[in-house]
């Protein structure tokens, strides 16, 4: 049993982090999504610990996924530039995707799905939303713009 945990330690840490990320942001989304404005209040009050945890986790996951993508892209570009001329190579995006670990792919998918849910709540609730929701939604949009920039930049015309 100890050997199993030793072999799976990084997967367990990643899973716990992603589960906590989803749980914290679902709590925020439920609070904001179900909140009905009352006289004098334009947005729901959120617990300070929840705001801090949500902010730290969103920033951390966004940074981790962006850096993992950046390092992987850099590695693939370096390998392609060092490859002998005429050697077979796959498409750049496919090579990058193949080098990403399952943990990173899962983190990217979780970040994008939760971020898109946050963006929808922010757009639907408008002023009845919170600054926390708006900050994460804008952060996600920035992350997506960066990721899309890489995707479109690496697209090569067919020869």
Tab-separated table of N, CA and C in Angstrom:
chain	number	residue	atom	x	y	z
A	1	UNK	N	0.830	-1.202	0.000
A	1	UNK	CA	0.000	0.000	0.000
A	1	UNK	C	0.866	1.255	0.000
A	2	UNK	N	1.913	1.248	0.809
A	2	UNK	CA	2.810	2.400	0.861
A	2	UNK	C	3.477	2.610	-0.491
A	3	UNK	N	3.795	1.528	-1.168
A	3	UNK	CA	4.426	1.630	-2.485
A	3	UNK	C	3.483	2.302	-3.493
A	4	UNK	N	2.202	1.984	-3.408
A	4	UNK	CA	1.219	2.611	-4.289
A	4	UNK	C	1.231	4.129	-4.097
A	5	UNK	N	1.185	4.578	-2.836
A	5	UNK	CA	1.175	6.013	-2.554
A	5	UNK	C	2.485	6.657	-2.973
A	6	UNK	N	3.573	5.957	-2.834
A	6	UNK	CA	4.869	6.479	-3.241
A	6	UNK	C	4.887	6.687	-4.760
A	7	UNK	N	4.391	5.728	-5.503
A	7	UNK	CA	4.373	5.835	-6.968
A	7	UNK	C	3.368	6.880	-7.447
A	8	UNK	N	2.290	7.051	-6.727
A	8	UNK	CA	1.206	7.949	-7.146
A	8	UNK	C	1.210	9.306	-6.436
A	9	UNK	N	2.265	9.600	-5.693
A	9	UNK	CA	2.290	10.802	-4.858
A	9	UNK	C	1.986	12.077	-5.657
A	10	UNK	N	2.626	12.255	-6.806
A	10	UNK	CA	2.402	13.469	-7.581
A	10	UNK	C	0.993	13.516	-8.152
A	11	UNK	N	0.471	12.374	-8.564
A	11	UNK	CA	-0.903	12.332	-9.059
A	11	UNK	C	-1.896	12.661	-7.949
A	12	UNK	N	-1.625	12.186	-6.744
A	12	UNK	CA	-2.504	12.461	-5.603
A	12	UNK	C	-2.480	13.949	-5.268
A	13	UNK	N	-1.282	14.535	-5.241
A	13	UNK	CA	-1.168	15.972	-4.951
A	13	UNK	C	-1.911	16.775	-6.004
A	14	UNK	N	-1.722	16.431	-7.268
A	14	UNK	CA	-2.402	17.148	-8.356
A	14	UNK	C	-3.915	17.007	-8.235
A	15	UNK	N	-4.380	15.789	-7.943
A	15	UNK	CA	-5.825	15.558	-7.816
A	15	UNK	C	-6.408	16.353	-6.656
A	16	UNK	N	-5.731	16.367	-5.524
A	16	UNK	CA	-6.223	17.116	-4.358
A	16	UNK	C	-6.298	18.605	-4.695
A	17	UNK	N	-5.263	19.122	-5.348
A	17	UNK	CA	-5.262	20.537	-5.716
A	17	UNK	C	-6.421	20.856	-6.659
A	18	UNK	N	-6.609	20.036	-7.684
A	18	UNK	CA	-7.678	20.298	-8.650
A	18	UNK	C	-9.055	20.155	-8.015
A	19	UNK	N	-9.220	19.170	-7.125
A	19	UNK	CA	-10.504	18.999	-6.424
A	19	UNK	C	-10.786	20.203	-5.537
A	20	UNK	N	-9.776	20.686	-4.824
A	20	UNK	CA	-9.960	21.874	-3.979
A	20	UNK	C	-10.280	23.102	-4.831
A	21	UNK	N	-9.595	23.242	-5.949
A	21	UNK	CA	-9.857	24.355	-6.849
A	21	UNK	C	-11.322	24.356	-7.284
A	22	UNK	N	-11.794	23.209	-7.733
A	22	UNK	CA	-13.185	23.092	-8.186
A	22	UNK	C	-14.146	23.343	-7.025
A	23	UNK	N	-13.883	22.778	-5.861
A	23	UNK	CA	-14.777	22.943	-4.710
A	23	UNK	C	-14.868	24.406	-4.283
A	24	UNK	N	-13.732	25.076	-4.202
A	24	UNK	CA	-13.725	26.484	-3.779
A	24	UNK	C	-14.466	27.344	-4.799
A	25	UNK	N	-14.187	27.135	-6.092
A	25	UNK	CA	-14.843	27.963	-7.093
A	25	UNK	C	-16.313	27.621	-7.264
A	26	UNK	N	-16.686	26.367	-7.046
A	26	UNK	CA	-18.117	26.039	-7.065
A	26	UNK	C	-18.833	26.729	-5.911
A	27	UNK	N	-18.185	26.806	-4.751
A	27	UNK	CA	-18.781	27.506	-3.609
A	27	UNK	C	-18.996	28.979	-3.953
A	28	UNK	N	-18.000	29.600	-4.589
A	28	UNK	CA	-18.132	31.002	-4.994
A	28	UNK	C	-19.255	31.152	-6.017
A	29	UNK	N	-19.263	30.272	-7.022
A	29	UNK	CA	-20.277	30.364	-8.074
A	29	UNK	C	-21.685	30.140	-7.536
A	30	UNK	N	-21.828	29.199	-6.630
A	30	UNK	CA	-23.152	28.964	-6.031
A	30	UNK	C	-23.612	30.181	-5.244
A	31	UNK	N	-22.708	30.761	-4.482
A	31	UNK	CA	-23.064	31.929	-3.667
A	31	UNK	C	-23.473	33.099	-4.567
A	32	UNK	N	-22.694	33.360	-5.593
A	32	UNK	CA	-22.979	34.487	-6.490
A	32	UNK	C	-24.149	34.162	-7.417
A	33	UNK	N	-24.181	32.947	-7.936
A	33	UNK	CA	-25.214	32.569	-8.892
A	33	UNK	C	-26.605	32.519	-8.309
A	34	UNK	N	-26.719	32.182	-7.034
A	34	UNK	CA	-28.038	32.084	-6.406
A	34	UNK	C	-28.417	33.340	-5.630
A	35	UNK	N	-27.537	34.308	-5.584
A	35	UNK	CA	-27.781	35.514	-4.794
A	35	UNK	C	-28.776	36.434	-5.499
A	36	UNK	N	-29.719	36.916	-4.740
A	36	UNK	CA	-30.716	37.858	-5.247
A	36	UNK	C	-30.435	39.204	-4.588
A	37	UNK	N	-30.221	40.250	-5.388
A	37	UNK	CA	-29.906	41.560	-4.808
A	37	UNK	C	-30.981	42.033	-3.826
A	38	UNK	N	-30.519	42.619	-2.751
A	38	UNK	CA	-31.416	43.200	-1.750
A	38	UNK	C	-31.090	44.677	-1.640
A	39	UNK	N	-31.974	45.419	-1.014
A	39	UNK	CA	-31.815	46.871	-0.906
A	39	UNK	C	-30.456	47.224	-0.306
A	40	UNK	N	-29.735	48.086	-1.000
A	40	UNK	CA	-28.461	48.572	-0.483
A	40	UNK	C	-27.254	47.716	-0.845
A	41	UNK	N	-27.461	46.504	-1.262
A	41	UNK	CA	-26.335	45.632	-1.614
A	41	UNK	C	-26.394	45.312	-3.107
A	42	UNK	N	-25.283	45.530	-3.792
A	42	UNK	CA	-25.265	45.232	-5.219
A	42	UNK	C	-24.655	43.869	-5.509
A	43	UNK	N	-23.888	43.327	-4.578
A	43	UNK	CA	-23.261	42.014	-4.784
A	43	UNK	C	-23.211	41.282	-3.442
A	44	UNK	N	-23.186	39.958	-3.482
A	44	UNK	CA	-23.163	39.203	-2.224
A	44	UNK	C	-21.831	39.369	-1.491
A	45	UNK	N	-21.917	39.347	-0.182
A	45	UNK	CA	-20.695	39.379	0.625
A	45	UNK	C	-20.129	37.967	0.676
A	46	UNK	N	-18.835	37.858	0.452
A	46	UNK	CA	-18.175	36.558	0.502
A	46	UNK	C	-17.230	36.520	1.685
A	47	UNK	N	-17.121	35.358	2.294
A	47	UNK	CA	-16.204	35.121	3.393
A	47	UNK	C	-14.783	35.451	2.933
A	48	UNK	N	-14.021	36.169	3.747
A	48	UNK	CA	-12.657	36.561	3.402
A	48	UNK	C	-11.764	35.378	3.089
A	49	UNK	N	-11.933	34.290	3.834
A	49	UNK	CA	-11.112	33.095	3.591
A	49	UNK	C	-11.446	32.487	2.226
A	50	UNK	N	-12.717	32.492	1.870
A	50	UNK	CA	-13.135	31.956	0.566
A	50	UNK	C	-12.570	32.809	-0.568
A	51	UNK	N	-12.606	34.118	-0.404
A	51	UNK	CA	-12.066	35.027	-1.420
A	51	UNK	C	-10.563	34.802	-1.577
A	52	UNK	N	-9.855	34.701	-0.476
A	52	UNK	CA	-8.407	34.496	-0.520
A	52	UNK	C	-8.068	33.158	-1.155
A	53	UNK	N	-8.747	32.108	-0.711
A	53	UNK	CA	-8.475	30.775	-1.257
A	53	UNK	C	-8.779	30.734	-2.750
A	54	UNK	N	-9.902	31.295	-3.161
A	54	UNK	CA	-10.277	31.285	-4.575
A	54	UNK	C	-9.274	32.069	-5.404
A	55	UNK	N	-8.872	33.218	-4.923
A	55	UNK	CA	-7.900	34.042	-5.647
A	55	UNK	C	-6.550	33.372	-5.782
A	56	UNK	N	-6.067	32.804	-4.681
A	56	UNK	CA	-4.765	32.121	-4.711
A	56	UNK	C	-4.811	30.915	-5.638
A	57	UNK	N	-5.872	30.144	-5.541
A	57	UNK	CA	-5.957	28.930	-6.362
A	57	UNK	C	-6.103	29.263	-7.845
A	58	UNK	N	-6.896	30.257	-8.182
A	58	UNK	CA	-7.065	30.631	-9.592
A	58	UNK	C	-5.757	31.174	-10.159
A	59	UNK	N	-5.097	32.031	-9.409
A	59	UNK	CA	-3.821	32.579	-9.865
A	59	UNK	C	-2.779	31.482	-10.002
A	60	UNK	N	-2.730	30.597	-9.017
A	60	UNK	CA	-1.751	29.507	-9.052
A	60	UNK	C	-1.977	28.584	-10.232
A	61	UNK	N	-3.207	28.164	-10.437
A	61	UNK	CA	-3.485	27.220	-11.520
A	61	UNK	C	-3.274	27.875	-12.886
A	62	UNK	N	-3.664	29.115	-13.021
A	62	UNK	CA	-3.424	29.831	-14.279
A	62	UNK	C	-1.934	29.961	-14.561
A	63	UNK	N	-1.161	30.302	-13.550
A	63	UNK	CA	0.290	30.444	-13.712
A	63	UNK	C	0.953	29.106	-14.000
A	64	UNK	N	0.542	28.079	-13.274
A	64	UNK	CA	1.141	26.757	-13.472
A	64	UNK	C	0.883	26.226	-14.874
A	65	UNK	N	-0.338	26.362	-15.347
A	65	UNK	CA	-0.654	25.839	-16.678
A	65	UNK	C	0.030	26.663	-17.765
A	66	UNK	N	0.059	27.979	-17.602
A	66	UNK	CA	0.710	28.828	-18.600
A	66	UNK	C	2.211	28.534	-18.660
A	67	UNK	N	2.839	28.396	-17.505
A	67	UNK	CA	4.278	28.111	-17.513
A	67	UNK	C	4.570	26.726	-18.072
A	68	UNK	N	3.737	25.745	-17.753
A	68	UNK	CA	3.940	24.398	-18.301
A	68	UNK	C	3.820	24.417	-19.821
A	69	UNK	N	2.834	25.131	-20.326
A	69	UNK	CA	2.690	25.251	-21.782
A	69	UNK	C	3.893	25.973	-22.390
A	70	UNK	N	4.305	27.050	-21.754
A	70	UNK	CA	5.440	27.820	-22.258
A	70	UNK	C	6.723	27.004	-22.295
A	71	UNK	N	7.006	26.280	-21.217
A	71	UNK	CA	8.212	25.456	-21.180
A	71	UNK	C	8.151	24.346	-22.218
A	72	UNK	N	6.988	23.751	-22.378
A	72	UNK	CA	6.840	22.661	-23.350
A	72	UNK	C	6.998	23.190	-24.770
A	73	UNK	N	6.420	24.321	-25.059
A	73	UNK	CA	6.566	24.932	-26.385
A	73	UNK	C	8.032	25.238	-26.660
A	74	UNK	N	8.706	25.796	-25.674
A	74	UNK	CA	10.125	26.104	-25.827
A	74	UNK	C	10.954	24.845	-26.083
A	75	UNK	N	10.640	23.781	-25.355
A	75	UNK	CA	11.351	22.509	-25.524
A	75	UNK	C	11.147	21.945	-26.927
A	76	UNK	N	9.917	21.974	-27.409
A	76	UNK	CA	9.635	21.448	-28.747
A	76	UNK	C	10.332	22.297	-29.809
A	77	UNK	N	10.310	23.617	-29.663
A	77	UNK	CA	10.993	24.489	-30.627
A	77	UNK	C	12.491	24.196	-30.647
A	78	UNK	N	13.085	24.013	-29.459
A	78	UNK	CA	14.508	23.705	-29.375
A	78	UNK	C	14.809	22.383	-30.061
A	79	UNK	N	14.002	21.370	-29.799
A	79	UNK	CA	14.204	20.060	-30.424
A	79	UNK	C	14.072	20.144	-31.939
A	80	UNK	N	13.108	20.920	-32.409
A	80	UNK	CA	12.922	21.054	-33.858
A	80	UNK	C	14.103	21.785	-34.500
A	81	UNK	N	14.641	22.785	-33.803
A	81	UNK	CA	15.769	23.522	-34.372
A	81	UNK	C	17.049	22.694	-34.358
A	82	UNK	N	17.160	21.742	-33.427
A	82	UNK	CA	18.348	20.885	-33.336
A	82	UNK	C	18.243	19.648	-34.216
A	83	UNK	N	17.061	19.374	-34.738
A	83	UNK	CA	16.857	18.184	-35.574
A	83	UNK	C	17.583	18.368	-36.895
A	84	UNK	N	18.174	17.286	-37.409
A	84	UNK	CA	18.843	17.377	-38.720
A	84	UNK	C	17.845	17.763	-39.811
A	85	UNK	N	18.343	18.485	-40.787
A	85	UNK	CA	17.484	18.908	-41.897
A	85	UNK	C	16.902	17.693	-42.600
A	86	UNK	N	15.645	17.788	-42.933
A	86	UNK	CA	14.977	16.701	-43.643
A	86	UNK	C	14.454	15.598	-42.749
A	87	UNK	N	14.681	15.705	-41.424
A	87	UNK	CA	14.159	14.659	-40.542
A	87	UNK	C	12.653	14.837	-40.401
A	88	UNK	N	11.936	13.711	-40.296
A	88	UNK	CA	10.476	13.824	-40.210
A	88	UNK	C	10.062	14.472	-38.890
A	89	UNK	N	9.093	15.312	-38.962
A	89	UNK	CA	8.569	15.959	-37.760
A	89	UNK	C	7.069	16.090	-37.868
A	90	UNK	N	6.394	15.993	-36.749
A	90	UNK	CA	4.945	16.132	-36.743
A	90	UNK	C	4.567	17.600	-36.710
A	91	UNK	N	3.294	17.851	-36.645
A	91	UNK	CA	2.849	19.237	-36.540
A	91	UNK	C	3.230	19.762	-35.163
A	92	UNK	N	3.548	21.030	-35.119
A	92	UNK	CA	4.024	21.623	-33.871
A	92	UNK	C	3.021	21.477	-32.728
A	93	UNK	N	1.732	21.856	-32.942
A	93	UNK	CA	0.772	21.699	-31.838
A	93	UNK	C	0.646	20.251	-31.352
A	94	UNK	N	0.703	19.301	-32.277
A	94	UNK	CA	0.591	17.891	-31.898
A	94	UNK	C	1.797	17.464	-31.064
A	95	UNK	N	2.987	17.956	-31.429
A	95	UNK	CA	4.185	17.616	-30.658
A	95	UNK	C	4.116	18.208	-29.255
A	96	UNK	N	3.630	19.430	-29.140
A	96	UNK	CA	3.492	20.062	-27.824
A	96	UNK	C	2.497	19.271	-26.981
A	97	UNK	N	1.339	18.954	-27.550
A	97	UNK	CA	0.312	18.211	-26.818
A	97	UNK	C	0.827	16.844	-26.377
A	98	UNK	N	1.629	16.199	-27.220
A	98	UNK	CA	2.153	14.874	-26.888
A	98	UNK	C	3.133	14.935	-25.726
A	99	UNK	N	3.799	16.060	-25.552
A	99	UNK	CA	4.788	16.187	-24.471
A	99	UNK	C	4.169	16.590	-23.129
A	100	UNK	N	2.942	17.071	-23.147
A	100	UNK	CA	2.300	17.488	-21.897
A	100	UNK	C	1.903	16.257	-21.086
A	101	UNK	N	2.150	16.314	-19.793
A	101	UNK	CA	1.762	15.195	-18.934
A	101	UNK	C	0.245	15.186	-18.754
A	102	UNK	N	-0.275	14.065	-18.345
A	102	UNK	CA	-1.709	13.957	-18.073
A	102	UNK	C	-2.156	14.918	-16.994
A	103	UNK	N	-1.289	15.163	-16.014
A	103	UNK	CA	-1.631	16.108	-14.943
A	103	UNK	C	-1.805	17.520	-15.499
A	104	UNK	N	-0.924	17.913	-16.412
A	104	UNK	CA	-1.010	19.262	-16.984
A	104	UNK	C	-2.248	19.384	-17.867
A	105	UNK	N	-2.522	18.369	-18.662
A	105	UNK	CA	-3.719	18.389	-19.507
A	105	UNK	C	-4.966	18.496	-18.636
A	106	UNK	N	-5.019	17.729	-17.554
A	106	UNK	CA	-6.166	17.787	-16.633
A	106	UNK	C	-6.276	19.178	-16.013
A	107	UNK	N	-5.143	19.750	-15.610
A	107	UNK	CA	-5.156	21.078	-15.000
A	107	UNK	C	-5.656	22.130	-15.989
A	108	UNK	N	-5.207	22.043	-17.231
A	108	UNK	CA	-5.648	22.992	-18.253
A	108	UNK	C	-7.159	22.871	-18.473
A	109	UNK	N	-7.645	21.651	-18.570
A	109	UNK	CA	-9.079	21.447	-18.803
A	109	UNK	C	-9.905	21.954	-17.616
A	110	UNK	N	-9.468	21.658	-16.397
A	110	UNK	CA	-10.194	22.120	-15.204
A	110	UNK	C	-10.194	23.644	-15.156
A	111	UNK	N	-9.039	24.250	-15.411
A	111	UNK	CA	-8.936	25.713	-15.388
A	111	UNK	C	-9.869	26.340	-16.424
A	112	UNK	N	-9.858	25.798	-17.632
A	112	UNK	CA	-10.710	26.370	-18.677
A	112	UNK	C	-12.194	26.172	-18.386
A	113	UNK	N	-12.595	24.990	-17.944
A	113	UNK	CA	-14.014	24.733	-17.676
A	113	UNK	C	-14.520	25.618	-16.536
A	114	UNK	N	-13.782	25.631	-15.429
A	114	UNK	CA	-14.217	26.472	-14.299
A	114	UNK	C	-14.170	27.945	-14.689
A	115	UNK	N	-13.140	28.328	-15.419
A	115	UNK	CA	-13.032	29.714	-15.854
A	115	UNK	C	-14.176	30.128	-16.755
A	116	UNK	N	-14.571	29.246	-17.649
A	116	UNK	CA	-15.704	29.562	-18.528
A	116	UNK	C	-17.004	29.653	-17.732
A	117	UNK	N	-17.171	28.798	-16.725
A	117	UNK	CA	-18.347	28.905	-15.853
A	117	UNK	C	-18.346	30.244	-15.122
A	118	UNK	N	-17.196	30.644	-14.631
A	118	UNK	CA	-17.069	31.931	-13.946
A	118	UNK	C	-17.386	33.071	-14.917
A	119	UNK	N	-16.875	32.979	-16.129
A	119	UNK	CA	-17.138	34.011	-17.134
A	119	UNK	C	-18.636	34.126	-17.421
A	120	UNK	N	-19.323	33.001	-17.547
A	120	UNK	CA	-20.764	33.011	-17.805
A	120	UNK	C	-21.510	33.663	-16.640
A	121	UNK	N	-21.151	33.296	-15.409
A	121	UNK	CA	-21.807	33.902	-14.239
A	121	UNK	C	-21.549	35.398	-14.220
A	122	UNK	N	-20.333	35.801	-14.514
A	122	UNK	CA	-19.975	37.222	-14.525
A	122	UNK	C	-20.805	37.968	-15.567
A	123	UNK	N	-20.941	37.394	-16.762
A	123	UNK	CA	-21.703	38.049	-17.825
A	123	UNK	C	-23.200	38.080	-17.530
A	124	UNK	N	-23.716	36.999	-16.929
A	124	UNK	CA	-25.148	36.911	-16.632
A	124	UNK	C	-25.528	37.788	-15.441
A	125	UNK	N	-24.741	37.734	-14.388
A	125	UNK	CA	-25.081	38.464	-13.159
A	125	UNK	C	-24.716	39.941	-13.234
A	126	UNK	N	-23.751	40.301	-14.072
A	126	UNK	CA	-23.358	41.704	-14.228
A	126	UNK	C	-22.991	42.349	-12.913
A	127	UNK	N	-23.639	43.472	-12.574
A	127	UNK	CA	-23.287	44.187	-11.345
A	127	UNK	C	-23.625	43.401	-10.076
A	128	UNK	N	-24.450	42.364	-10.190
A	128	UNK	CA	-24.765	41.549	-9.009
A	128	UNK	C	-23.675	40.504	-8.766
A	129	UNK	N	-22.606	40.576	-9.539
A	129	UNK	CA	-21.471	39.682	-9.365
A	129	UNK	C	-20.491	40.323	-8.378
A	130	UNK	N	-19.356	39.695	-8.161
A	130	UNK	CA	-18.351	40.245	-7.249
A	130	UNK	C	-17.083	40.576	-8.014
A	131	UNK	N	-16.218	41.364	-7.399
A	131	UNK	CA	-14.928	41.676	-8.008
A	131	UNK	C	-14.098	40.412	-8.205
A	132	UNK	N	-14.235	39.452	-7.311
A	132	UNK	CA	-13.508	38.195	-7.416
A	132	UNK	C	-13.888	37.465	-8.703
A	133	UNK	N	-15.169	37.410	-8.990
A	133	UNK	CA	-15.658	36.765	-10.212
A	133	UNK	C	-15.112	37.508	-11.431
A	134	UNK	N	-15.197	38.821	-11.418
A	134	UNK	CA	-14.695	39.624	-12.532
A	134	UNK	C	-13.200	39.455	-12.736
A	135	UNK	N	-12.448	39.407	-11.642
A	135	UNK	CA	-10.998	39.255	-11.760
A	135	UNK	C	-10.636	37.915	-12.386
A	136	UNK	N	-11.295	36.844	-11.957
A	136	UNK	CA	-10.981	35.529	-12.525
A	136	UNK	C	-11.435	35.457	-13.982
A	137	UNK	N	-12.593	36.026	-14.285
A	137	UNK	CA	-13.081	36.012	-15.661
A	137	UNK	C	-12.112	36.746	-16.580
A	138	UNK	N	-11.624	37.899	-16.155
A	138	UNK	CA	-10.662	38.644	-16.966
A	138	UNK	C	-9.332	37.901	-17.063
A	139	UNK	N	-8.935	37.263	-15.982
A	139	UNK	CA	-7.705	36.475	-15.989
A	139	UNK	C	-7.818	35.324	-16.986
A	140	UNK	N	-8.962	34.650	-16.977
A	140	UNK	CA	-9.184	33.556	-17.927
A	140	UNK	C	-9.125	34.073	-19.360
A	141	UNK	N	-9.761	35.213	-19.616
A	141	UNK	CA	-9.741	35.766	-20.967
A	141	UNK	C	-8.307	36.068	-21.404
A	142	UNK	N	-7.511	36.622	-20.510
A	142	UNK	CA	-6.103	36.879	-20.815
A	142	UNK	C	-5.340	35.595	-21.086
A	143	UNK	N	-5.615	34.572	-20.285
A	143	UNK	CA	-4.966	33.265	-20.465
A	143	UNK	C	-5.351	32.691	-21.821
A	144	UNK	N	-6.632	32.767	-22.172
A	144	UNK	CA	-7.098	32.245	-23.456
A	144	UNK	C	-6.508	33.010	-24.638
A	145	UNK	N	-6.362	34.320	-24.493
A	145	UNK	CA	-5.747	35.113	-25.552
A	145	UNK	C	-4.298	34.666	-25.750
A	146	UNK	N	-3.567	34.467	-24.658
A	146	UNK	CA	-2.190	33.993	-24.760
A	146	UNK	C	-2.110	32.614	-25.394
A	147	UNK	N	-2.972	31.720	-24.967
A	147	UNK	CA	-2.980	30.365	-25.523
A	147	UNK	C	-3.374	30.388	-26.995
A	148	UNK	N	-4.367	31.192	-27.341
A	148	UNK	CA	-4.780	31.290	-28.740
A	148	UNK	C	-3.670	31.892	-29.581
A	149	UNK	N	-2.944	32.856	-29.025
A	149	UNK	CA	-1.822	33.443	-29.743
A	149	UNK	C	-0.782	32.401	-30.103
A	150	UNK	N	-0.502	31.504	-29.169
A	150	UNK	CA	0.456	30.433	-29.433
A	150	UNK	C	-0.088	29.492	-30.497
A	151	UNK	N	-1.358	29.140	-30.369
A	151	UNK	CA	-1.968	28.214	-31.328
A	151	UNK	C	-1.924	28.798	-32.740
A	152	UNK	N	-2.307	30.056	-32.889
A	152	UNK	CA	-2.340	30.648	-34.221
A	152	UNK	C	-0.932	30.958	-34.733
A	153	UNK	N	-0.025	31.300	-33.842
A	153	UNK	CA	1.353	31.592	-34.236
A	153	UNK	C	2.046	30.346	-34.760
A	154	UNK	N	1.734	29.191	-34.181
A	154	UNK	CA	2.423	27.962	-34.549
A	154	UNK	C	1.801	27.270	-35.753
A	155	UNK	N	0.675	27.778	-36.234
A	155	UNK	CA	0.025	27.169	-37.392
A	155	UNK	C	0.870	27.451	-38.625
A	156	UNK	N	1.241	26.406	-39.322
A	156	UNK	CA	2.065	26.555	-40.515
A	156	UNK	C	1.237	26.199	-41.750
A	157	UNK	N	1.387	26.973	-42.816
A	157	UNK	CA	0.630	26.629	-44.028
A	157	UNK	C	1.126	25.305	-44.602
A	158	UNK	N	0.217	24.584	-45.237
A	158	UNK	CA	0.595	23.306	-45.844
A	158	UNK	C	1.571	23.555	-46.989
A	159	UNK	N	2.600	22.719	-47.063
A	159	UNK	CA	3.625	22.911	-48.091
A	159	UNK	C	3.203	22.350	-49.417
